Coordinates of C-alpha atoms in Angstrom, one line a residue:
Chain B
M24 CA 31.8 -12.6 12.1
F25 CA 29.8 -11.3 9.7
L26 CA 27.4 -13.7 9.5
E27 CA 27.4 -16.6 11.9
V28 CA 24.7 -19.5 11.4
S29 CA 25.2 -22.1 14.1
G30 CA 22.5 -25.1 14.8
L31 CA 19.7 -23.5 12.6
T32 CA 17.2 -26.2 12.6
K33 CA 13.5 -26.3 10.8
H34 CA 10.9 -29.0 10.8
F35 CA 7.6 -28.8 9.3
G36 CA 5.6 -31.6 10.7
G37 CA 7.5 -34.7 10.3
V38 CA 9.8 -33.3 7.6
M39 CA 13.2 -32.4 8.5
A40 CA 13.4 -29.0 6.3
V41 CA 16.7 -27.8 7.8
E42 CA 18.5 -30.3 10.3
H43 CA 21.2 -28.4 12.5
I44 CA 23.1 -26.4 9.8
N45 CA 26.3 -24.1 10.8
F46 CA 28.0 -22.0 8.6
N47 CA 29.7 -18.6 8.4
V48 CA 30.2 -15.8 5.9
N49 CA 32.7 -13.2 5.6
K50 CA 32.2 -9.9 4.9
G51 CA 33.0 -9.2 1.2
E52 CA 32.4 -12.8 -0.4
I53 CA 29.7 -14.7 -2.5
F54 CA 28.9 -17.5 -0.4
A55 CA 26.6 -19.9 -2.4
L56 CA 24.0 -22.8 -1.2
I57 CA 23.5 -25.4 -3.5
G58 CA 21.6 -28.7 -3.1
P59 CA 18.7 -30.6 -4.9
N60 CA 15.0 -29.5 -5.0
G61 CA 13.8 -29.3 -1.1
A62 CA 17.4 -29.5 0.2
G63 CA 16.2 -27.0 2.5
K64 CA 18.0 -24.1 0.8
T65 CA 15.1 -21.4 0.5
T66 CA 13.9 -22.6 3.9
V67 CA 17.3 -21.6 5.4
F68 CA 17.2 -18.1 3.8
N69 CA 13.4 -17.5 5.0
L70 CA 14.7 -18.3 8.5
L71 CA 17.5 -16.2 8.2
T72 CA 15.4 -13.1 7.2
G73 CA 12.7 -13.7 9.7
M74 CA 10.4 -14.9 7.4
I75 CA 9.6 -18.0 9.9
P76 CA 10.7 -18.4 12.9
P77 CA 13.6 -21.6 13.9
D78 CA 13.1 -24.4 15.9
K79 CA 16.4 -23.9 17.1
G80 CA 19.5 -22.9 16.6
S81 CA 20.5 -18.8 16.0
A82 CA 21.9 -16.5 13.7
K83 CA 24.2 -13.7 14.3
F84 CA 25.0 -10.6 12.1
K85 CA 28.2 -8.6 13.1
D86 CA 27.9 -10.3 16.5
I87 CA 24.0 -9.0 17.2
S88 CA 21.6 -11.9 17.0
L89 CA 19.0 -11.9 14.7
N90 CA 16.4 -14.9 16.4
G91 CA 12.7 -13.3 16.7
L92 CA 13.0 -10.5 14.5
M93 CA 10.5 -9.9 12.1
P94 CA 11.6 -9.0 8.5
Y95 CA 11.1 -5.6 8.4
Q96 CA 13.5 -5.5 11.5
I97 CA 16.5 -7.4 9.8
R98 CA 16.5 -5.1 6.7
H99 CA 17.0 -2.5 8.9
M100 CA 19.9 -4.3 10.1
G101 CA 21.0 -4.0 6.3
I102 CA 20.2 -7.7 5.4
A103 CA 18.0 -7.9 1.8
R104 CA 16.8 -10.7 0.0
T105 CA 15.3 -11.3 -3.0
F106 CA 12.4 -13.9 -3.8
Q107 CA 12.4 -17.2 -6.0
N108 CA 9.1 -16.6 -6.5
L109 CA 8.9 -13.0 -7.8
Q110 CA 7.8 -10.6 -5.0
L111 CA 7.3 -7.4 -7.3
F112 CA 5.0 -4.2 -6.6
N113 CA 3.2 -5.4 -9.9
S114 CA 0.8 -2.2 -9.7
L115 CA 3.7 0.2 -9.5
S116 CA 5.8 1.1 -11.9
A117 CA 9.4 0.0 -12.3
L118 CA 10.8 3.2 -11.0
E119 CA 8.8 3.1 -7.8
N120 CA 9.4 -0.3 -6.9
V121 CA 13.2 0.5 -6.9
M122 CA 12.0 3.4 -5.0
V123 CA 10.0 1.4 -2.4
G124 CA 13.5 -0.3 -1.8
A125 CA 14.9 2.7 -0.8
Y126 CA 12.3 3.2 1.8
L127 CA 15.0 2.9 4.7
S128 CA 16.6 5.6 3.3
G129 CA 14.1 7.9 4.1
R130 CA 12.8 9.8 6.8
K131 CA 9.5 11.4 6.4
G132 CA 6.7 9.9 7.9
F133 CA 2.8 9.8 7.8
I134 CA 2.1 13.1 8.7
Q135 CA 5.0 15.3 7.2
S136 CA 3.9 13.8 4.0
L137 CA 0.5 14.5 4.0
L138 CA 1.4 17.9 5.0
R139 CA 4.5 18.0 2.5
L140 CA 6.4 19.6 5.0
P141 CA 9.7 21.3 4.2
G142 CA 12.3 18.5 3.5
V143 CA 9.7 16.0 2.1
A144 CA 10.3 17.0 -1.5
G145 CA 14.1 17.2 -1.4
E146 CA 14.1 13.8 0.0
E147 CA 11.9 12.5 -2.2
E148 CA 14.2 14.0 -5.3
Q149 CA 17.2 12.3 -3.6
V150 CA 15.5 8.8 -3.3
R151 CA 14.5 9.2 -6.7
K152 CA 18.0 10.4 -8.3
K153 CA 19.5 7.0 -6.4
S154 CA 17.0 5.0 -7.7
L155 CA 17.5 6.0 -11.2
E156 CA 21.2 5.2 -10.8
V157 CA 20.6 1.7 -9.6
I158 CA 18.0 1.2 -12.3
E159 CA 20.7 2.2 -14.9
E160 CA 23.0 -0.1 -13.8
L161 CA 20.7 -2.9 -14.5
G162 CA 20.0 -1.6 -18.0
L163 CA 16.2 -0.9 -16.9
E164 CA 16.2 2.9 -17.5
K165 CA 13.8 2.4 -20.8
D166 CA 11.1 0.9 -18.9
I167 CA 11.1 3.1 -15.9
N168 CA 7.0 3.9 -16.5
T169 CA 6.1 0.8 -17.1
P170 CA 4.6 -1.3 -14.4
A171 CA 6.2 -3.7 -12.9
L172 CA 3.3 -6.6 -13.7
A173 CA 4.0 -5.5 -17.6
L174 CA 7.7 -6.1 -17.7
P175 CA 9.1 -9.5 -19.3
F176 CA 10.1 -12.1 -17.0
G177 CA 13.9 -11.5 -17.4
K178 CA 13.3 -7.6 -16.7
Q179 CA 11.3 -8.9 -13.4
R180 CA 14.3 -10.7 -12.1
L181 CA 16.6 -7.8 -12.7
L182 CA 13.9 -5.3 -11.4
E183 CA 13.8 -7.1 -8.1
I184 CA 17.6 -7.0 -7.8
A185 CA 17.1 -3.1 -8.6
R186 CA 14.9 -3.0 -5.8
V187 CA 16.9 -4.5 -3.4
L188 CA 19.9 -2.6 -4.3
S189 CA 18.6 0.8 -3.9
G190 CA 18.5 0.3 -0.1
S191 CA 22.2 -0.1 -0.3
P192 CA 22.4 -3.6 2.2
E193 CA 25.5 -5.0 3.6
L194 CA 24.1 -8.4 3.0
L195 CA 22.1 -9.8 0.1
F196 CA 20.3 -13.1 0.0
L197 CA 19.2 -13.9 -3.7
D198 CA 16.8 -16.7 -4.1
E199 CA 17.6 -18.1 -7.6
P200 CA 18.8 -15.1 -9.5
A201 CA 19.6 -16.7 -12.4
S202 CA 16.0 -18.8 -13.0
G203 CA 14.3 -17.8 -16.2
L204 CA 17.0 -15.7 -18.0
N205 CA 18.6 -16.9 -21.4
A206 CA 22.1 -17.6 -21.3
S207 CA 23.5 -14.4 -22.3
E208 CA 21.0 -12.5 -19.8
T209 CA 22.9 -15.1 -16.8
K210 CA 26.3 -14.5 -18.3
Q211 CA 25.3 -10.5 -17.6
L212 CA 24.1 -11.5 -14.0
A213 CA 27.1 -13.3 -13.1
N214 CA 29.3 -10.3 -14.0
F215 CA 27.1 -8.1 -12.4
L216 CA 27.2 -10.4 -9.3
K217 CA 31.1 -10.1 -9.2
R218 CA 30.9 -6.0 -9.5
L219 CA 28.4 -6.0 -6.4
K220 CA 31.0 -7.9 -4.6
E221 CA 34.1 -5.8 -5.8
K222 CA 32.3 -3.1 -4.3
G223 CA 31.8 -4.2 -0.7
L224 CA 28.5 -6.2 -1.5
T225 CA 28.4 -9.8 0.9
L226 CA 26.4 -12.1 -1.1
V227 CA 24.6 -15.2 -0.3
L228 CA 23.4 -17.1 -3.2
V229 CA 21.1 -20.0 -3.8
E230 CA 21.3 -21.0 -7.5
H231 CA 20.6 -24.2 -9.9
D232 CA 22.7 -22.5 -12.6
M233 CA 26.4 -24.6 -11.6
D234 CA 28.1 -22.8 -14.6
T235 CA 27.1 -19.2 -12.6
V236 CA 27.8 -20.7 -9.2
M237 CA 31.3 -22.2 -10.1
N238 CA 31.9 -18.8 -11.5
V239 CA 31.2 -16.2 -9.1
A240 CA 30.9 -18.0 -5.6
D241 CA 33.8 -17.9 -3.6
R242 CA 32.7 -20.4 -1.0
I243 CA 30.1 -23.3 -1.3
L244 CA 27.7 -25.1 1.2
V245 CA 26.0 -28.2 -0.3
L246 CA 22.5 -29.4 1.4
N247 CA 20.8 -32.6 0.6
F248 CA 17.8 -33.5 3.0
G249 CA 17.9 -30.5 4.9
T250 CA 21.6 -31.4 6.1
A251 CA 24.8 -29.8 5.5
I252 CA 26.8 -32.6 3.3
A253 CA 29.5 -30.3 1.9
E254 CA 31.5 -27.0 2.3
G255 CA 34.6 -25.4 0.5
T256 CA 35.3 -23.2 -2.6
P257 CA 34.0 -24.6 -6.0
E258 CA 37.0 -26.5 -6.8
E259 CA 37.0 -28.7 -3.7
I260 CA 32.9 -29.3 -4.4
Q261 CA 33.6 -30.4 -7.7
R262 CA 35.8 -32.8 -6.5
N263 CA 33.7 -33.9 -3.4
G264 CA 32.1 -37.7 -3.6
E265 CA 29.3 -36.9 -1.5
V266 CA 28.2 -34.1 -3.7
K267 CA 28.0 -35.9 -6.8
K268 CA 26.3 -38.8 -4.9
A269 CA 23.7 -36.4 -3.8
Y270 CA 23.1 -34.8 -7.3
L271 CA 23.5 -38.0 -9.4
G272 CA 22.8 -41.1 -7.4
E273 CA 25.8 -42.2 -8.4
E274 CA 29.5 -42.1 -7.6
E275 CA 30.9 -43.2 -10.7
Q276 CA 29.5 -40.0 -13.0
D277 CA 32.0 -37.6 -13.2
E278 CA 31.4 -34.6 -15.9
Y279 CA 28.6 -33.2 -14.0
I280 CA 29.8 -29.6 -13.9
G281 CA 27.9 -27.5 -16.5
C282 CA 25.0 -29.5 -16.4
K283 CA 21.8 -27.4 -15.2
W284 CA 19.6 -29.0 -12.7
S285 CA 16.1 -27.8 -12.4
Chain C
M268 CA 2.1 25.1 -23.5
P269 CA 1.1 21.2 -24.1
R270 CA -2.4 21.0 -25.4
G271 CA -3.1 18.3 -22.5
N272 CA -1.8 20.4 -20.1
L273 CA -3.5 23.5 -21.1
M274 CA -6.9 21.5 -21.4
K275 CA -6.2 19.9 -17.7
Y276 CA -5.6 23.5 -16.1
L277 CA -8.8 25.0 -18.1
F278 CA -10.8 22.1 -16.9
I279 CA -9.1 22.6 -13.2
A280 CA -10.4 26.5 -13.5
A281 CA -14.0 25.7 -14.8
A282 CA -14.5 23.4 -12.1
G283 CA -13.2 25.4 -9.8
I284 CA -15.2 28.4 -10.9
G285 CA -18.4 26.4 -11.5
F286 CA -18.0 25.6 -7.3
V287 CA -17.3 29.0 -6.6
V288 CA -20.7 30.4 -8.3
L289 CA -22.5 27.1 -7.7
P290 CA -24.7 29.0 -4.7
F291 CA -25.4 32.2 -6.5
V292 CA -26.8 29.9 -9.5
L293 CA -28.8 27.2 -7.8
K294 CA -32.1 28.8 -6.6
S295 CA -33.1 25.9 -4.6
N296 CA -31.8 24.9 -1.1
Y297 CA -32.5 21.6 -1.9
L298 CA -29.7 20.9 -4.6
L299 CA -27.3 23.0 -2.7
S300 CA -27.6 20.9 0.6
I301 CA -27.1 17.5 -1.7
F302 CA -23.9 19.2 -2.8
I303 CA -23.3 20.0 1.1
V304 CA -23.8 16.3 2.0
I305 CA -21.4 15.2 -1.1
G306 CA -18.9 17.1 0.3
I307 CA -19.0 15.6 4.0
Y308 CA -19.2 12.1 2.5
A309 CA -16.3 13.0 0.4
L310 CA -14.3 13.3 3.1
V311 CA -15.2 10.1 5.3
V312 CA -15.2 8.1 2.0
Q313 CA -11.4 9.8 0.9
G314 CA -10.9 8.3 4.5
L315 CA -12.2 4.8 3.5
G316 CA -10.1 5.1 -0.1
I317 CA -6.8 5.1 1.9
I318 CA -7.4 2.2 4.2
M319 CA -9.1 0.4 1.1
G320 CA -7.4 1.6 -2.1
Y321 CA -3.6 2.0 -0.4
A322 CA -3.4 -0.4 2.4
G323 CA -5.8 -2.7 0.7
Q324 CA -7.8 -3.4 3.8
V325 CA -11.8 -3.4 4.0
S326 CA -13.3 -1.6 6.6
F327 CA -17.2 -2.1 7.0
G328 CA -17.1 0.6 10.4
Q329 CA -16.5 4.0 8.5
A330 CA -20.1 5.0 9.1
A331 CA -19.6 4.6 13.2
F332 CA -16.3 6.2 13.0
F333 CA -18.5 9.3 11.1
G334 CA -21.3 8.8 13.7
I335 CA -18.6 9.0 16.8
G336 CA -17.4 12.3 14.9
A337 CA -21.0 13.4 14.7
Y338 CA -21.9 12.6 18.4
A339 CA -19.1 14.2 19.8
V340 CA -19.7 17.3 18.6
A341 CA -23.4 16.6 19.4
I342 CA -22.7 16.0 23.1
L343 CA -19.9 18.1 23.8
T344 CA -21.9 21.3 22.2
T345 CA -25.8 20.1 23.9
H346 CA -24.5 18.7 27.2
Y347 CA -21.5 20.5 28.0
H348 CA -21.4 23.9 26.0
W349 CA -18.0 23.2 24.2
G350 CA -16.9 25.7 21.4
T351 CA -16.6 24.8 17.6
I352 CA -13.0 24.4 17.7
P353 CA -12.3 21.9 20.8
A354 CA -15.7 20.0 19.9
L355 CA -14.9 19.3 16.2
L356 CA -11.0 18.8 17.4
A357 CA -12.4 15.9 19.9
A358 CA -14.5 14.9 17.0
T359 CA -11.5 13.9 15.2
V360 CA -9.4 12.7 18.3
L361 CA -12.1 10.0 19.6
P362 CA -12.4 8.2 16.7
S363 CA -9.0 8.4 15.8
L364 CA -8.0 6.8 18.9
V365 CA -10.7 4.1 18.9
A366 CA -9.1 3.1 15.5
A367 CA -6.1 2.7 17.2
V368 CA -7.6 0.4 20.0
I369 CA -9.4 -1.9 17.2
G370 CA -6.7 -1.9 14.2
R371 CA -3.4 -2.6 16.6
P372 CA -4.5 -6.1 17.4
T373 CA -6.1 -6.8 13.9
L374 CA -3.9 -5.0 11.6
K375 CA -1.0 -7.3 13.1
L376 CA -2.6 -10.3 11.1
K377 CA -2.5 -10.5 7.6
E378 CA -5.7 -11.2 5.5
H379 CA -8.8 -9.1 6.1
Y380 CA -9.6 -9.5 10.0
L381 CA -10.0 -5.7 9.8
A382 CA -13.3 -6.3 8.0
L383 CA -14.7 -8.6 10.5
A384 CA -13.6 -6.6 13.4
T385 CA -14.9 -3.0 11.9
L386 CA -18.1 -5.0 11.4
A387 CA -18.7 -5.7 14.4
F388 CA -17.4 -2.6 16.0
G389 CA -20.1 -0.8 13.5
L390 CA -22.9 -3.1 14.9
L391 CA -22.0 -2.4 18.6
V392 CA -21.6 1.5 18.0
H393 CA -24.8 1.7 16.4
I394 CA -26.4 0.0 19.5
I395 CA -24.6 2.6 21.8
F396 CA -26.1 5.3 20.0
S397 CA -29.4 4.0 20.0
E398 CA -29.4 2.8 23.9
G399 CA -27.0 5.6 25.3
G400 CA -30.0 7.1 27.4
E401 CA -29.7 11.0 28.2
L402 CA -26.1 11.2 26.9
T403 CA -27.0 10.0 23.2
G404 CA -30.4 11.0 23.6
G405 CA -31.6 7.1 22.6
P406 CA -33.4 6.7 19.0
S407 CA -34.9 9.8 19.0
G408 CA -31.4 11.5 19.3
L409 CA -29.9 14.6 20.1
T410 CA -31.7 18.2 19.2
G411 CA -30.3 22.1 19.4
I412 CA -26.8 21.8 18.1
P413 CA -25.4 25.5 17.8
Y414 CA -24.4 26.6 14.5
L415 CA -20.8 26.4 13.5
N416 CA -18.9 29.0 14.9
I417 CA -15.2 29.8 13.9
G418 CA -13.8 32.7 15.6
G419 CA -17.1 34.7 15.6
F420 CA -18.1 33.6 12.0
V421 CA -21.5 31.9 12.2
F422 CA -22.3 29.3 9.4
N423 CA -25.8 29.9 9.5
R424 CA -26.8 29.8 6.1
D425 CA -26.4 26.4 3.3
Y426 CA -24.3 28.4 1.1
K427 CA -21.4 29.4 3.7
F428 CA -21.9 25.9 5.0
Y429 CA -21.1 25.0 1.4
Y430 CA -18.0 26.7 1.2
L431 CA -16.7 25.7 4.4
V432 CA -17.6 22.0 3.7
W433 CA -15.8 22.2 0.2
A434 CA -12.9 23.8 1.6
V435 CA -11.8 21.5 3.9
V436 CA -12.8 18.5 0.6
V437 CA -10.0 20.4 -1.5
L438 CA -7.2 20.2 1.6
V439 CA -8.0 17.0 2.3
F440 CA -7.8 16.4 -1.5
L441 CA -4.4 18.2 -1.6
G442 CA -3.3 16.1 1.6
V443 CA -4.1 13.1 0.2
R444 CA -2.6 13.7 -3.0
N445 CA 1.0 14.8 -0.9
L446 CA 0.5 11.1 0.7
D447 CA -0.2 9.5 -2.9
R448 CA 3.1 10.8 -4.1
S449 CA 5.0 10.6 -1.2
R450 CA 7.7 7.8 0.4
I451 CA 4.7 6.7 2.5
G452 CA 1.6 6.5 -0.3
R453 CA 4.3 4.4 -2.3
S454 CA 4.7 2.3 0.6
L455 CA 1.2 1.5 1.2
R456 CA 0.7 1.0 -2.3
A457 CA 3.4 -1.5 -2.0
I458 CA 2.0 -3.5 1.1
R459 CA -1.3 -3.7 -0.7
D460 CA 0.8 -5.5 -3.8
S461 CA 2.5 -7.8 -2.0
E462 CA 3.1 -7.3 1.9
V463 CA 5.5 -10.0 2.2
A464 CA 7.9 -7.9 -0.3
A465 CA 7.0 -4.7 1.6
E466 CA 8.2 -6.4 4.7
A467 CA 11.5 -7.6 2.9
N468 CA 12.3 -4.0 2.2
G469 CA 12.0 -2.5 5.4
I470 CA 8.4 -1.4 6.1
N471 CA 6.5 -2.0 8.9
S472 CA 3.4 -2.8 7.5
A473 CA 1.5 -3.5 10.9
A474 CA 2.2 0.1 11.8
L475 CA 1.7 1.7 8.5
K476 CA -1.6 0.1 8.1
L477 CA -2.2 1.2 11.8
K478 CA -1.4 5.0 10.5
A479 CA -3.6 4.7 7.5
F480 CA -6.4 3.1 9.7
V481 CA -6.6 5.8 12.1
F482 CA -6.0 8.7 9.6
S483 CA -9.1 7.0 7.5
A484 CA -11.2 7.3 10.9
F485 CA -9.9 11.0 11.5
L486 CA -11.5 12.0 8.3
A487 CA -14.7 10.1 8.5
G488 CA -14.9 12.0 12.4
L489 CA -14.2 15.3 10.7
G490 CA -17.0 14.6 8.4
G491 CA -19.0 13.8 11.2
G492 CA -18.4 16.8 13.3
I493 CA -19.1 18.8 10.0
Y494 CA -22.5 16.9 9.4
A495 CA -23.2 17.4 13.1
Y496 CA -23.1 21.1 13.2
Y497 CA -24.6 21.3 9.4
V498 CA -27.7 19.3 10.3
T499 CA -28.1 20.8 13.8
F500 CA -29.6 17.4 15.0
I501 CA -28.7 13.9 14.7
S502 CA -30.2 10.1 15.5
P503 CA -28.5 7.0 14.9
A504 CA -30.2 6.1 11.8
P505 CA -27.3 8.1 9.4
F506 CA -24.3 5.7 11.2
S507 CA -26.3 2.5 10.8
F508 CA -24.1 -0.4 9.3
N509 CA -26.4 -0.3 5.7
I510 CA -24.5 3.2 5.6
S511 CA -20.8 1.9 6.2
I512 CA -21.6 -0.5 3.1
Q513 CA -22.7 2.5 0.9
F514 CA -19.4 4.1 2.0
V515 CA -17.4 1.2 0.6
L516 CA -19.6 1.2 -2.6
M517 CA -19.3 4.6 -2.9
A518 CA -15.2 3.8 -2.7
V519 CA -15.3 0.9 -4.8
I520 CA -17.4 2.6 -7.7
G521 CA -15.4 5.7 -7.5
G522 CA -12.1 4.1 -8.3
L523 CA -9.7 2.0 -5.4
G524 CA -6.8 3.9 -5.3
T525 CA -7.3 6.7 -6.8
I526 CA -7.4 10.4 -5.3
C527 CA -9.9 11.5 -7.6
G528 CA -12.1 8.0 -6.8
P529 CA -14.0 8.5 -3.6
V530 CA -15.5 12.5 -4.8
L531 CA -16.3 11.0 -7.9
G532 CA -17.7 8.0 -6.1
V533 CA -19.9 9.8 -3.7
G534 CA -21.5 12.3 -6.5
L535 CA -22.5 9.6 -8.2
V536 CA -24.0 7.4 -5.8
V537 CA -25.8 10.6 -4.2
A538 CA -26.9 12.1 -7.5
L539 CA -28.2 8.6 -8.2
G540 CA -30.3 8.1 -5.4
E541 CA -32.1 11.7 -5.5
A542 CA -32.6 11.2 -9.5
L543 CA -34.2 8.0 -8.9
R544 CA -36.3 9.5 -6.2
W545 CA -37.5 11.7 -8.9
L546 CA -37.7 9.0 -11.7
V547 CA -38.7 6.0 -10.5
P548 CA -42.5 6.9 -9.8
L549 CA -42.7 8.6 -13.3
V550 CA -41.8 5.5 -14.6
I551 CA -43.7 3.1 -11.9
P552 CA -46.9 5.4 -10.3
H553 CA -46.9 4.9 -6.4
A554 CA -43.7 3.3 -6.1
G555 CA -42.1 2.9 -2.8
G556 CA -38.6 3.5 -1.6
E557 CA -37.9 -0.2 -2.2
Y558 CA -37.9 0.3 -6.1
Q559 CA -35.3 3.0 -5.7
I560 CA -33.2 0.5 -4.1
I561 CA -33.9 -2.2 -7.0
F562 CA -33.0 0.1 -9.7
F563 CA -29.9 1.5 -7.8
G564 CA -28.7 -2.1 -7.2
L565 CA -28.9 -2.6 -10.8
I566 CA -26.9 0.6 -11.8
L567 CA -24.0 -0.5 -9.6
V568 CA -24.0 -3.7 -11.0
L569 CA -23.9 -2.7 -14.2
A570 CA -20.9 -0.4 -13.1
M571 CA -19.3 -3.2 -11.6
I572 CA -19.6 -5.6 -14.9
F573 CA -18.5 -2.9 -17.1
K574 CA -16.0 -0.8 -15.1
P575 CA -14.7 -2.7 -12.1
E576 CA -11.9 -0.7 -11.8
G577 CA -13.8 2.3 -11.1
L578 CA -15.0 5.6 -12.9
S579 CA -11.7 7.6 -11.8
T580 CA -9.2 5.3 -14.0
G581 CA -10.9 6.6 -16.8
W582 CA -9.6 9.5 -16.2
R583 CA -6.2 8.4 -15.3
K584 CA -6.2 6.8 -18.5
I585 CA -6.8 10.2 -20.1
T586 CA -4.1 11.7 -18.4
D587 CA -1.7 9.2 -19.1
S588 CA -2.4 9.6 -22.9
E589 CA -1.8 13.2 -22.6
K590 CA 1.5 12.7 -20.7
A591 CA 2.3 10.4 -23.8
E592 CA 1.1 13.0 -25.9
E593 CA 3.3 15.6 -24.3
T594 CA 6.9 13.5 -24.4
G595 CA 5.9 12.8 -27.9
L596 CA 5.6 16.4 -28.5
L597 CA 9.3 17.1 -26.6
E598 CA 10.5 14.4 -28.5
T599 CA 9.6 16.2 -32.0
S600 CA 10.4 19.5 -30.9
A601 CA 13.9 18.4 -30.1
N602 CA 14.6 16.6 -33.5
T603 CA 13.6 19.5 -35.4

């Protein structure tokens, strides 16, 4: 199994943030986590990327346990993430941000860099080239020298995705990649996510924009108050009564797909 | 060649020539000795700039590492008659090891625990220097440190020392410049901006901050070792906690996270200190040293109000606009 999550549990004081969640992600698919605010989606991301330790449960990536690993170690295994509240390196230029994302493709250490030993310049050039390619894919090539802080919000979101892609991850967690984007940017993003999937990347997505989710996701897991209430294809989820109840509080309501919940 | 670049190279060439001929122009040994001290401090503050400006951690122990380097040379040469190269090696390795021991537990924690740890460490080391009995010479220190001697070439005159110190400063400057433009320098700046994101991108921030801290202690120790050879006599006073604060001020005033900042900051603070020693008695007759400190503080406060990002950022902006001008020139030439 590519990613196997079983019995994942996290309580904050008396609050059940995540309660015994199980799911599997197959290689090459787009898997979406949805649910009302406070359902525990970001907590699942934080647990799986080592930001916070789970109380119980386990996660395995390609049959290797992720329990107890630090965030950077999880990144070393090929798992990368973006953040709901952007975490860019604000004083670094857009290009530098993306080059930091390719940190793992570099091998040269502190002393080699200090003395600029043979190979350092070549490696730096390779990383720059790779980063420029990713930047071009996301259409940020005009902003490479702009500090991340000075970019408009939509471009900052794209920059975070560019940064994470330059490190060539195998499994990518995207935390609300469409939030703050306008309609056309959101559409572009959805297409871009599909292209990533075609390239063989596996995506796990937290997203509130239902159009995007229903458009790109292969399978969806719905969370409510920390527990999983439904899992299935977009069609299955759209027909699921439990899900409608969780979102709208009433079973009678029917036409909810296409709305945007914040 | 674009005009901006030409100006830059001319400036560097002029500065280089200026530095080389300086000992011949200066008639007074006093001024030359100030330039030597600026060079030595520049090494120490360059180190501090790495841990503060790049890794974003404050260290109040830089004078202690400086002192450990100086005392290593003093003790090893006077008590044990070590040669220059092994003594200087010890002066750099010893502070690096101590920094590794202090930094390992504290740099794993987020926030500014390093500041607290180094503060306590600085006070402790100063006490050890003062109370070290025969080994450190107690409050009166150690005398009789031999001249610095590399392969039979004896640095027994100030101008020789001047060239040695500034050659080392230039080498260290180039090293830090390499670091700044490398994967490692970029990662350190990334940690400073967002440690969470740096970790999420595969950077082991604790390990990298530790390396930066060890390197900063290495440079402080190198400066300390050279300092001991220069003054040939050391006491605990130049390694007190106050000096650590002064180093921090120099780093901040020069501009954090810049490679020219440390040298500029040291130059300004030392020059200011010396100038005030002359000027203050002219304005206020019979003024004691306290008045200098007041003026000094005032100027520092003004500097922080009007140029909080440090002096060298002005420099950065100039070079950036030059870059813009260059690209502008390139574009117009491509159009025509």
